[in-house]
Amino acid sequence: MTFKELHLISNIQEALKEEGYENPTPIQEQAIPEVLAGQDLVACAQTGTGKTAAFAIPIINLIHKIVGSKSKVKRIRTLVVTPTRELAIQIAESFDTYGKYTNIKTLVIFGGVNQVPQVDQLKKGIDVLVATPGRLLDLYKQGFIDLNHMHHLVLDEADQMLDMGFINDVKKIIKLTPENRQTLLFSATMPVAIRELADTFLTRPKYVSVAPISSTAELVSQKVYMVDKSDKRKLLYHLIRNDGLKNLLVFTRTKHGADNVVKALKKQGVEAAAIHGDKSQSARQRVLEGFKNQEVSVLVATDIAARGIDIENLPYVINFDLPNIPETYVHRIGRTGRAGNAGLAISFCGKDEKTYWQDIEKLIRMKIKVVADHPFPWKDEVVNPDAKPDLRNKKKTDQKNSNSRKSDNSKKNKKRWY
Ligand code: AMP
């Protein structure tokens, strides 16, 4: 597909040409027509996929059609909420770049700096406001921000906003905006809280997603161990000791889980450290350095914290907890087998995670080798797929899994995002 086929205004096409963009990226290909058609959108895409342009380009196109090229009274037409000042600045720059041949004016506001220049700009009038949640609410309360004429709301990096504790602020902000707005929610992962946010505040959204590494890297071998949740730590230690695994990146679903794994490994004398959102930037940096120098043998991370970590030649990735979003599996294991080096991705699948595993295999269109011969198989369950199934237990577990899925999906919008 080319940008021409998206029927964008020539002002944008010109700017894209200057940027050297020839073809839309997969997320842009999916998102741009939906946004242009006025649809609410939930997009699962990480930084690096071209996601900023996926919302900035069609929004510029839509605003330009409203405000035209003549200077009219400026009003906030689009609000983009994003978790960090760095992201806010980047997004505003993208609006400026793709909108350079339009009359659209963008302002970025964030906390920790003097508000006066921001307020001055607001008073002069802007079309697009890019903001971090705290400063936005602050200036709104002071009466400097009028959101009554807003058409588009973008929640960017929604999962990171959740992780940074902004979720209530985000809900407050949404409630300040007109109900007939078009809402776009971008998130690298889709934890339940984000899906609930989408179900509550978006109207019949379209769901799009991209996995930046679309096929699981060819150099990555993959294995899965069926292991009870309560035995996962023992199995991890067993693999480290018996198979001599070193330089492991271990993924857990929660920060608390990451800390627990570290504690258990340390008890056994394994040098392990956790990296997650509760740690300061400098603490994360120290841990990362230690891992790179191989002083720390096992790095335990949550998905959010692992984002942006670039470690070359990572030999092993362990999915201690399976991600509930199958694309996340692809992102995780894409961290090994890079630059021509072989990698091994090992997954631990608890009984309660069976449906997650099925979704992962469906996404990657592969059956992964099940390691049947290990000391901690599922209790009361037949793990060897060639063996005769124990139907009584299977039925029970399936029922349980389907119930837990049901409760996940029982929200207003029944459609699953992926
Ligand atoms: P993002 O995922 O929004 O952080 O974008 C990642 C990078 O991709 C940015 O440096 C963009 O300038 C660049 N980019 C976005 N869309 C395209 C495209 N269609 N062609 C080439 N580069 C792009």
Tab-separated table of C-alpha atoms and ligand atoms in Angstrom:
chain	number	residue	atom	x	y	z
A	1	MET	CA	0.000	0.000	0.000
A	2	THR	CA	1.116	3.571	-0.626
A	3	PHE	CA	0.140	6.751	1.210
A	4	LYS	CA	-1.609	7.839	-2.014
A	5	GLU	CA	-4.154	5.053	-1.598
A	6	LEU	CA	-5.130	6.480	1.790
A	7	HIS	CA	-6.487	9.600	0.051
A	8	LEU	CA	-4.812	12.046	2.378
A	9	ILE	CA	-4.844	15.757	1.643
A	10	SER	CA	-1.950	16.868	-0.537
A	11	ASN	CA	-0.588	19.065	2.303
A	12	ILE	CA	0.117	15.922	4.316
A	13	GLN	CA	1.348	13.911	1.357
A	14	GLU	CA	3.875	16.635	0.636
A	15	ALA	CA	5.155	16.597	4.216
A	16	LEU	CA	5.422	12.792	4.205
A	17	LYS	CA	7.380	12.892	0.989
A	18	GLU	CA	9.830	15.308	2.568
A	19	GLU	CA	10.195	12.947	5.520
A	20	GLY	CA	11.042	10.181	3.075
A	21	TYR	CA	8.034	8.056	4.056
A	22	GLU	CA	7.027	5.961	1.071
A	23	ASN	CA	4.646	3.400	2.467
A	24	PRO	CA	2.507	3.305	5.572
A	25	THR	CA	3.650	0.896	8.258
A	26	PRO	CA	1.247	-1.967	9.128
A	27	ILE	CA	-0.310	-0.082	12.053
A	28	GLN	CA	-0.771	2.985	9.862
A	29	GLU	CA	-2.330	0.877	7.108
A	30	GLN	CA	-4.886	-0.462	9.563
A	31	ALA	CA	-5.510	2.599	11.713
A	32	ILE	CA	-5.543	5.522	9.278
A	33	PRO	CA	-8.676	4.499	7.278
A	34	GLU	CA	-10.568	3.785	10.519
A	35	VAL	CA	-9.675	7.132	12.052
A	36	LEU	CA	-10.541	8.945	8.821
A	37	ALA	CA	-13.909	7.190	8.848
A	38	GLY	CA	-14.593	8.573	12.326
A	39	GLN	CA	-14.332	5.248	14.141
A	40	ASP	CA	-13.255	4.856	17.741
A	41	LEU	CA	-10.136	2.740	17.773
A	42	VAL	CA	-8.200	0.478	20.105
A	43	ALA	CA	-4.726	-0.093	18.729
A	44	CYS	CA	-2.195	-2.455	20.157
A	45	ALA	CA	1.182	-1.262	18.968
A	46	GLN	CA	4.546	-0.592	20.497
A	47	THR	CA	6.806	2.383	20.024
A	48	GLY	CA	8.776	1.887	16.845
A	49	THR	CA	5.852	0.638	14.793
A	50	GLY	CA	4.995	4.117	13.500
A	51	LYS	CA	2.041	4.395	15.875
A	52	THR	CA	2.375	8.154	16.431
A	53	ALA	CA	1.887	8.846	12.740
A	54	ALA	CA	-0.951	6.302	12.753
A	55	PHE	CA	-3.036	8.760	14.774
A	56	ALA	CA	-1.339	12.090	13.966
A	57	ILE	CA	-1.727	11.826	10.178
A	58	PRO	CA	-5.481	11.126	10.024
A	59	ILE	CA	-6.193	13.639	12.806
A	60	ILE	CA	-4.349	16.368	10.918
A	61	ASN	CA	-6.353	15.357	7.854
A	62	LEU	CA	-9.632	15.636	9.794
A	63	ILE	CA	-8.799	18.923	11.522
A	64	HIS	CA	-7.635	20.473	8.276
A	65	LYS	CA	-11.030	19.736	6.798
A	66	ILE	CA	-12.643	21.601	9.699
A	67	VAL	CA	-10.357	24.573	10.108
A	68	GLY	CA	-9.161	24.827	6.494
A	69	SER	CA	-6.187	26.915	5.567
A	70	LYS	CA	-7.673	30.247	6.556
A	71	SER	CA	-6.999	31.430	10.047
A	72	LYS	CA	-10.122	31.102	12.162
A	73	VAL	CA	-10.645	31.265	15.894
A	74	LYS	CA	-8.417	28.567	17.318
A	75	ARG	CA	-9.980	25.997	19.568
A	76	ILE	CA	-8.690	22.739	20.961
A	77	ARG	CA	-9.909	20.126	18.465
A	78	THR	CA	-7.685	17.275	19.534
A	79	LEU	CA	-6.331	16.269	22.901
A	80	VAL	CA	-3.537	13.727	23.159
A	81	VAL	CA	-2.805	12.389	26.643
A	82	THR	CA	0.472	10.583	27.120
A	83	PRO	CA	2.397	9.465	30.210
A	84	THR	CA	5.755	11.207	29.930
A	85	ARG	CA	7.151	14.541	28.958
A	86	GLU	CA	9.505	12.907	26.410
A	87	LEU	CA	6.638	11.195	24.636
A	88	ALA	CA	4.574	14.373	24.749
A	89	ILE	CA	7.365	16.338	23.074
A	90	GLN	CA	7.846	13.655	20.403
A	91	ILE	CA	4.141	13.542	19.624
A	92	ALA	CA	3.894	17.328	19.311
A	93	GLU	CA	6.898	17.267	16.995
A	94	SER	CA	5.158	14.648	14.848
A	95	PHE	CA	2.058	16.837	14.552
A	96	ASP	CA	4.284	19.753	13.547
A	97	THR	CA	6.159	17.659	10.998
A	98	TYR	CA	3.205	16.007	9.268
A	99	GLY	CA	1.112	19.164	9.552
A	100	LYS	CA	3.780	21.625	8.417
A	101	TYR	CA	1.785	22.544	5.270
A	102	THR	CA	-1.434	23.068	7.185
A	103	ASN	CA	-2.542	25.844	9.470
A	104	ILE	CA	-2.764	23.542	12.486
A	105	LYS	CA	-1.130	24.674	15.689
A	106	THR	CA	0.052	22.214	18.312
A	107	LEU	CA	1.023	22.873	21.912
A	108	VAL	CA	2.717	20.501	24.317
A	109	ILE	CA	2.272	20.860	28.080
A	110	PHE	CA	3.819	18.861	30.925
A	111	GLY	CA	4.617	19.337	34.572
A	112	GLY	CA	7.846	20.264	36.319
A	113	VAL	CA	8.267	23.504	34.392
A	114	ASN	CA	6.860	27.007	34.670
A	115	GLN	CA	3.254	27.061	33.510
A	116	VAL	CA	3.261	30.687	32.314
A	117	PRO	CA	4.591	30.124	28.758
A	118	GLN	CA	2.149	27.215	28.374
A	119	VAL	CA	-0.757	29.365	29.528
A	120	ASP	CA	0.306	32.160	27.136
A	121	GLN	CA	0.206	29.730	24.228
A	122	LEU	CA	-3.180	28.386	25.322
A	123	LYS	CA	-4.548	31.931	25.382
A	124	LYS	CA	-3.316	32.564	21.825
A	125	GLY	CA	-5.263	29.519	20.646
A	126	ILE	CA	-4.229	26.071	19.487
A	127	ASP	CA	-5.790	23.152	17.578
A	128	VAL	CA	-3.935	20.220	19.096
A	129	LEU	CA	-2.990	19.885	22.741
A	130	VAL	CA	-0.516	17.183	23.740
A	131	ALA	CA	-0.355	16.797	27.500
A	132	THR	CA	0.725	14.691	30.426
A	133	PRO	CA	-2.199	14.005	32.787
A	134	GLY	CA	-1.138	16.012	35.863
A	135	ARG	CA	-0.416	19.321	34.162
A	136	LEU	CA	-3.494	18.974	31.998
A	137	LEU	CA	-5.791	18.633	35.009
A	138	ASP	CA	-3.955	21.389	36.809
A	139	LEU	CA	-4.362	23.930	34.000
A	140	TYR	CA	-7.940	22.775	33.400
A	141	LYS	CA	-8.826	23.430	37.035
A	142	GLN	CA	-7.304	26.894	36.739
A	143	GLY	CA	-9.660	27.544	33.832
A	144	PHE	CA	-7.049	27.810	31.081
A	145	ILE	CA	-8.236	24.848	29.031
A	146	ASP	CA	-11.530	24.623	27.171
A	147	LEU	CA	-12.302	21.132	25.950
A	148	ASN	CA	-15.843	21.836	24.779
A	149	HIS	CA	-14.937	21.957	21.090
A	150	MET	CA	-12.829	18.860	21.102
A	151	HIS	CA	-13.424	16.210	18.431
A	152	HIS	CA	-10.651	13.711	18.994
A	153	LEU	CA	-9.171	12.277	22.140
A	154	VAL	CA	-6.049	10.138	21.926
A	155	LEU	CA	-4.898	8.085	24.894
A	156	ASP	CA	-1.359	7.149	24.040
A	157	GLU	CA	0.681	4.440	25.783
A	158	ALA	CA	-2.361	3.664	27.889
A	159	ASP	CA	-0.706	0.706	29.602
A	160	GLN	CA	2.191	2.880	30.689
A	161	MET	CA	-0.240	5.432	32.113
A	162	LEU	CA	-1.793	2.591	34.070
A	163	ASP	CA	1.606	1.416	35.247
A	164	MET	CA	2.556	4.928	36.347
A	165	GLY	CA	-0.616	5.298	38.394
A	166	PHE	CA	-2.376	7.769	36.087
A	167	ILE	CA	-5.471	5.696	35.439
A	168	ASN	CA	-7.786	7.766	37.660
A	169	ASP	CA	-6.500	11.001	36.194
A	170	VAL	CA	-7.114	9.581	32.741
A	171	LYS	CA	-10.691	8.696	33.661
A	172	LYS	CA	-11.202	12.209	35.050
A	173	ILE	CA	-9.845	13.706	31.834
A	174	ILE	CA	-12.108	11.576	29.646
A	175	LYS	CA	-15.102	12.800	31.623
A	176	LEU	CA	-14.143	16.404	30.885
A	177	THR	CA	-14.409	15.849	27.148
A	178	PRO	CA	-17.564	15.960	24.985
A	179	GLU	CA	-19.418	12.676	24.745
A	180	ASN	CA	-19.601	12.751	20.966
A	181	ARG	CA	-15.824	12.783	20.642
A	182	GLN	CA	-13.867	10.220	18.629
A	183	THR	CA	-11.575	8.293	20.955
A	184	LEU	CA	-8.392	6.487	19.998
A	185	LEU	CA	-6.619	4.322	22.519
A	186	PHE	CA	-3.072	3.173	21.837
A	187	SER	CA	-1.327	0.697	24.061
A	188	ALA	CA	1.624	-1.659	23.665
A	189	THR	CA	-0.084	-4.302	25.759
A	190	MET	CA	-3.710	-4.805	26.722
A	191	PRO	CA	-4.025	-5.618	30.411
A	192	VAL	CA	-7.557	-6.114	31.696
A	193	ALA	CA	-7.724	-2.576	33.156
A	194	ILE	CA	-7.040	-1.100	29.735
A	195	ARG	CA	-9.635	-3.298	28.060
A	196	GLU	CA	-12.104	-2.175	30.698
A	197	LEU	CA	-11.209	1.448	30.029
A	198	ALA	CA	-11.875	0.856	26.332
A	199	ASP	CA	-15.149	-0.923	27.058
A	200	THR	CA	-16.325	1.906	29.298
A	201	PHE	CA	-15.306	4.981	27.353
A	202	LEU	CA	-15.107	4.027	23.690
A	203	THR	CA	-18.052	3.582	21.366
A	204	ARG	CA	-18.050	0.411	19.287
A	205	PRO	CA	-14.293	0.679	18.709
A	206	LYS	CA	-12.437	-1.038	15.906
A	207	TYR	CA	-9.554	-3.156	17.142
A	208	VAL	CA	-6.244	-3.202	15.344
A	209	SER	CA	-2.924	-4.639	16.388
A	210	VAL	CA	0.529	-5.283	15.112
A	211	ALA	CA	3.348	-7.383	16.382
A	212	PRO	CA	6.525	-5.667	15.209
A	213	ILE	CA	8.226	-9.005	14.856
A	214	SER	CA	5.499	-10.729	12.917
A	215	SER	CA	7.069	-14.128	12.768
A	216	THR	CA	8.790	-15.513	15.807
A	217	ALA	CA	12.458	-15.154	14.939
A	218	GLU	CA	13.732	-18.136	13.017
A	219	LEU	CA	16.787	-18.446	15.183
A	220	VAL	CA	14.743	-18.823	18.341
A	221	SER	CA	14.024	-22.334	19.554
A	222	GLN	CA	10.888	-22.529	21.635
A	223	LYS	CA	9.863	-24.955	24.342
A	224	VAL	CA	7.044	-25.085	26.816
A	225	TYR	CA	6.901	-26.712	30.223
A	226	MET	CA	3.502	-27.566	31.661
A	227	VAL	CA	4.092	-26.734	35.302
A	228	ASP	CA	1.881	-25.854	38.233
A	229	LYS	CA	2.072	-22.244	39.339
A	230	SER	CA	3.365	-23.303	42.755
A	231	ASP	CA	6.243	-25.237	41.143
A	232	LYS	CA	7.407	-22.585	38.706
A	233	ARG	CA	10.143	-21.200	40.950
A	234	LYS	CA	11.486	-24.695	41.587
A	235	LEU	CA	11.513	-25.448	37.869
A	236	LEU	CA	13.307	-22.195	37.119
A	237	TYR	CA	16.005	-22.982	39.642
A	238	HIS	CA	16.207	-26.560	38.333
A	239	LEU	CA	16.841	-25.281	34.788
A	240	ILE	CA	19.434	-22.776	35.957
A	241	ARG	CA	21.290	-25.397	37.962
A	242	ASN	CA	20.912	-28.501	35.777
A	243	ASP	CA	21.063	-26.940	32.331
A	244	GLY	CA	23.557	-24.282	33.413
A	245	LEU	CA	21.424	-21.413	32.047
A	246	LYS	CA	23.019	-17.986	32.454
A	247	ASN	CA	22.068	-14.538	31.176
A	248	LEU	CA	18.363	-15.117	31.376
A	249	LEU	CA	15.661	-12.569	30.916
A	250	VAL	CA	12.640	-13.816	32.867
A	251	PHE	CA	9.207	-12.289	32.328
A	252	THR	CA	6.590	-12.149	35.043
A	253	ARG	CA	3.157	-10.611	34.751
A	254	THR	CA	3.391	-8.421	37.856
A	255	LYS	CA	5.968	-6.415	39.759
A	256	HIS	CA	5.198	-8.395	42.864
A	257	GLY	CA	5.768	-11.624	40.922
A	258	ALA	CA	9.111	-10.301	39.692
A	259	ASP	CA	10.243	-9.519	43.244
A	260	ASN	CA	9.186	-12.950	44.464
A	261	VAL	CA	11.140	-14.748	41.767
A	262	VAL	CA	14.222	-12.688	42.587
A	263	LYS	CA	13.860	-13.452	46.278
A	264	ALA	CA	13.520	-17.191	45.662
A	265	LEU	CA	16.543	-17.306	43.362
A	266	LYS	CA	18.697	-15.266	45.710
A	267	LYS	CA	17.887	-17.692	48.486
A	268	GLN	CA	19.379	-20.413	46.325
A	269	GLY	CA	22.496	-18.324	45.705
A	270	VAL	CA	21.624	-17.209	42.173
A	271	GLU	CA	22.501	-13.582	41.334
A	272	ALA	CA	19.144	-12.186	40.269
A	273	ALA	CA	17.589	-8.728	40.082
A	274	ALA	CA	14.237	-7.299	39.175
A	275	ILE	CA	13.522	-4.409	36.889
A	276	HIS	CA	10.093	-2.848	37.063
A	277	GLY	CA	8.134	0.362	37.332
A	278	ASP	CA	8.613	0.763	41.092
A	279	LYS	CA	12.360	1.171	40.691
A	280	SER	CA	13.927	4.525	40.026
A	281	GLN	CA	15.560	5.170	36.693
A	282	SER	CA	19.026	5.017	38.259
A	283	ALA	CA	18.262	1.731	40.035
A	284	ARG	CA	17.044	0.245	36.742
A	285	GLN	CA	20.168	1.462	35.006
A	286	ARG	CA	22.386	-0.142	37.662
A	287	VAL	CA	20.556	-3.464	37.375
A	288	LEU	CA	20.819	-3.376	33.616
A	289	GLU	CA	24.536	-2.633	33.728
A	290	GLY	CA	25.019	-5.525	36.159
A	291	PHE	CA	23.174	-7.834	33.785
A	292	LYS	CA	25.157	-6.685	30.791
A	293	ASN	CA	28.460	-7.203	32.664
A	294	GLN	CA	27.147	-10.612	33.700
A	295	GLU	CA	27.379	-9.816	37.412
A	296	VAL	CA	23.653	-10.429	37.512
A	297	SER	CA	22.796	-13.742	35.922
A	298	VAL	CA	19.010	-13.505	35.927
A	299	LEU	CA	17.061	-10.367	35.125
A	300	VAL	CA	13.385	-10.565	36.036
A	301	ALA	CA	11.168	-8.032	34.331
A	302	THR	CA	7.576	-7.071	33.704
A	303	ASP	CA	6.607	-6.335	30.112
A	304	ILE	CA	6.390	-2.618	30.654
A	305	ALA	CA	9.812	-2.400	32.290
A	306	ALA	CA	11.377	-4.571	29.623
A	307	ARG	CA	10.303	-2.152	26.947
A	308	GLY	CA	13.221	-0.113	25.819
A	309	ILE	CA	15.766	-2.530	27.239
A	310	ASP	CA	18.179	-3.314	24.516
A	311	ILE	CA	20.461	-6.193	25.287
A	312	GLU	CA	22.419	-7.755	22.502
A	313	ASN	CA	23.044	-11.467	22.295
A	314	LEU	CA	20.462	-12.426	24.845
A	315	PRO	CA	20.601	-16.241	24.849
A	316	TYR	CA	17.504	-17.063	26.903
A	317	VAL	CA	14.082	-15.635	27.470
A	318	ILE	CA	11.849	-17.335	30.004
A	319	ASN	CA	8.131	-16.699	30.165
A	320	PHE	CA	7.671	-17.432	33.839
A	321	ASP	CA	4.083	-16.232	33.463
A	322	LEU	CA	2.431	-16.440	30.088
A	323	PRO	CA	1.205	-13.128	28.753
A	324	ASN	CA	-2.557	-12.871	28.360
A	325	ILE	CA	-1.994	-11.006	25.107
A	326	PRO	CA	-0.513	-13.391	22.545
A	327	GLU	CA	1.361	-10.636	20.693
A	328	THR	CA	3.303	-9.950	23.873
A	329	TYR	CA	4.772	-13.446	23.578
A	330	VAL	CA	6.170	-12.528	20.187
A	331	HIS	CA	7.620	-9.286	21.555
A	332	ARG	CA	9.184	-11.074	24.476
A	333	ILE	CA	10.861	-13.851	22.588
A	334	GLY	CA	11.990	-11.447	19.882
A	335	ARG	CA	14.573	-10.309	22.433
A	336	THR	CA	16.593	-13.415	21.874
A	337	GLY	CA	17.927	-14.854	18.614
A	338	ARG	CA	18.985	-11.416	17.433
A	339	ALA	CA	21.866	-10.487	15.185
A	340	GLY	CA	22.350	-13.992	13.895
A	341	ASN	CA	22.757	-15.566	17.340
A	342	ALA	CA	20.697	-18.558	18.329
A	343	GLY	CA	18.271	-18.073	21.188
A	344	LEU	CA	16.040	-20.195	23.321
A	345	ALA	CA	12.605	-19.159	24.551
A	346	ILE	CA	11.227	-21.255	27.381
A	347	SER	CA	7.662	-20.875	28.589
A	348	PHE	CA	6.058	-22.080	31.775
A	349	CYS	CA	2.390	-22.816	31.341
A	350	GLY	CA	0.283	-23.245	34.453
A	351	LYS	CA	-3.045	-25.055	34.341
A	352	ASP	CA	-4.777	-21.698	34.557
A	353	GLU	CA	-2.825	-20.450	31.543
A	354	LYS	CA	-3.816	-23.161	29.072
A	355	THR	CA	-6.045	-20.890	26.998
A	356	TYR	CA	-3.314	-18.247	26.860
A	357	TRP	CA	-0.998	-20.882	25.436
A	358	GLN	CA	-3.562	-21.942	22.859
A	359	ASP	CA	-3.952	-18.328	21.766
A	360	ILE	CA	-0.177	-17.963	21.448
A	361	GLU	CA	0.160	-21.074	19.281
A	362	LYS	CA	-2.724	-19.860	17.169
A	363	LEU	CA	-1.044	-16.494	16.630
A	364	ILE	CA	2.378	-17.881	15.739
A	365	ARG	CA	0.787	-20.735	13.779
A	366	MET	CA	3.127	-23.262	15.352
A	367	LYS	CA	2.923	-26.139	17.768
A	368	ILE	CA	5.693	-25.651	20.276
A	369	LYS	CA	7.555	-28.625	21.687
A	370	VAL	CA	6.181	-29.609	25.087
A	371	VAL	CA	8.917	-30.791	27.449
A	372	ALA	CA	7.128	-33.662	29.096
A	373	ASP	CA	10.069	-35.060	30.967
A	374	HIS	CA	10.788	-32.747	33.903
A	375	PRO	CA	10.480	-33.014	37.682
A	376	PHE	CA	7.451	-30.708	38.138
A	377	PRO	CA	4.666	-31.729	35.759
A	378	TRP	CA	1.078	-30.660	36.366
A	379	LYS	CA	-0.280	-32.638	39.241
A	380	ASP	CA	-3.308	-34.824	38.473
A	381	GLU	CA	-3.003	-34.036	34.814
A	382	VAL	CA	-1.674	-35.861	31.757
A	383	VAL	CA	0.930	-33.604	30.182
A	384	ASN	CA	2.290	-35.810	27.426
A	385	PRO	CA	0.106	-34.961	24.444
A	386	ASP	CA	0.583	-38.492	23.048
A	387	ALA	CA	-0.678	-40.096	26.191
A	388	LYS	CA	-4.319	-40.925	26.730
A	389	PRO	CA	-6.080	-37.781	27.969
A	390	ASP	CA	-7.596	-37.746	31.413
A	391	LEU	CA	-10.943	-36.424	30.319
A	392	ARG	CA	-12.343	-35.923	33.780
A	393	ASN	CA	-9.592	-33.466	34.754
A	394	LYS	CA	-9.454	-31.899	31.333
A	395	LYS	CA	-13.113	-31.093	31.487
A	396	LYS	CA	-12.700	-29.493	34.879
A	397	THR	CA	-9.747	-27.369	33.823
A	398	ASP	CA	-11.340	-26.327	30.564
A	399	GLN	CA	-14.435	-25.318	32.426
A	400	LYS	CA	-12.344	-23.245	34.820
A	401	ASN	CA	-10.439	-21.579	31.996
A	402	SER	CA	-13.515	-20.852	30.017
A	403	ASN	CA	-15.066	-19.311	33.118
A	404	SER	CA	-12.088	-17.070	33.716
A	405	ARG	CA	-12.129	-16.012	30.056
A	406	LYS	CA	-15.835	-15.416	30.272
A	407	SER	CA	-15.410	-13.035	33.148
A	408	ASP	CA	-12.700	-11.216	31.175
A	409	ASN	CA	-15.023	-10.868	28.224
A	410	SER	CA	-18.211	-10.223	30.059
A	411	LYS	CA	-17.942	-6.479	29.684
A	412	LYS	CA	-20.221	-4.412	27.504
A	413	ASN	CA	-18.145	-4.940	24.421
A	414	LYS	CA	-17.973	-8.658	23.855
A	415	LYS	CA	-15.497	-8.488	21.025
A	416	ARG	CA	-11.986	-9.505	21.974
A	417	TRP	CA	-9.427	-6.956	20.919
A	418	TYR	CA	-7.157	-9.373	19.072
B	1	AMP	P1	6.751	5.608	16.550
B	1	AMP	O1	6.353	4.156	16.603
B	1	AMP	O2	5.602	6.506	16.390
B	1	AMP	O3	7.654	5.961	17.700
B	1	AMP	O4	7.625	5.806	15.202
B	1	AMP	C1	8.876	5.226	15.021
B	1	AMP	C2	9.684	5.894	13.917
B	1	AMP	O5	9.190	5.526	12.643
B	1	AMP	C3	9.673	7.412	13.963
B	1	AMP	O6	11.005	7.846	13.893
B	1	AMP	C4	8.927	7.830	12.708
B	1	AMP	O7	9.460	9.005	12.178
B	1	AMP	C5	9.152	6.656	11.780
B	1	AMP	N1	8.039	6.409	10.838
B	1	AMP	C6	6.724	6.463	11.131
B	1	AMP	N2	5.992	6.142	10.050
B	1	AMP	C7	6.846	5.872	9.040
B	1	AMP	C8	6.677	5.452	7.688
B	1	AMP	N3	5.493	5.253	7.142
B	1	AMP	N4	7.792	5.267	6.943
B	1	AMP	C9	9.005	5.459	7.503
B	1	AMP	N5	9.236	5.831	8.779
B	1	AMP	C10	8.173	6.035	9.542
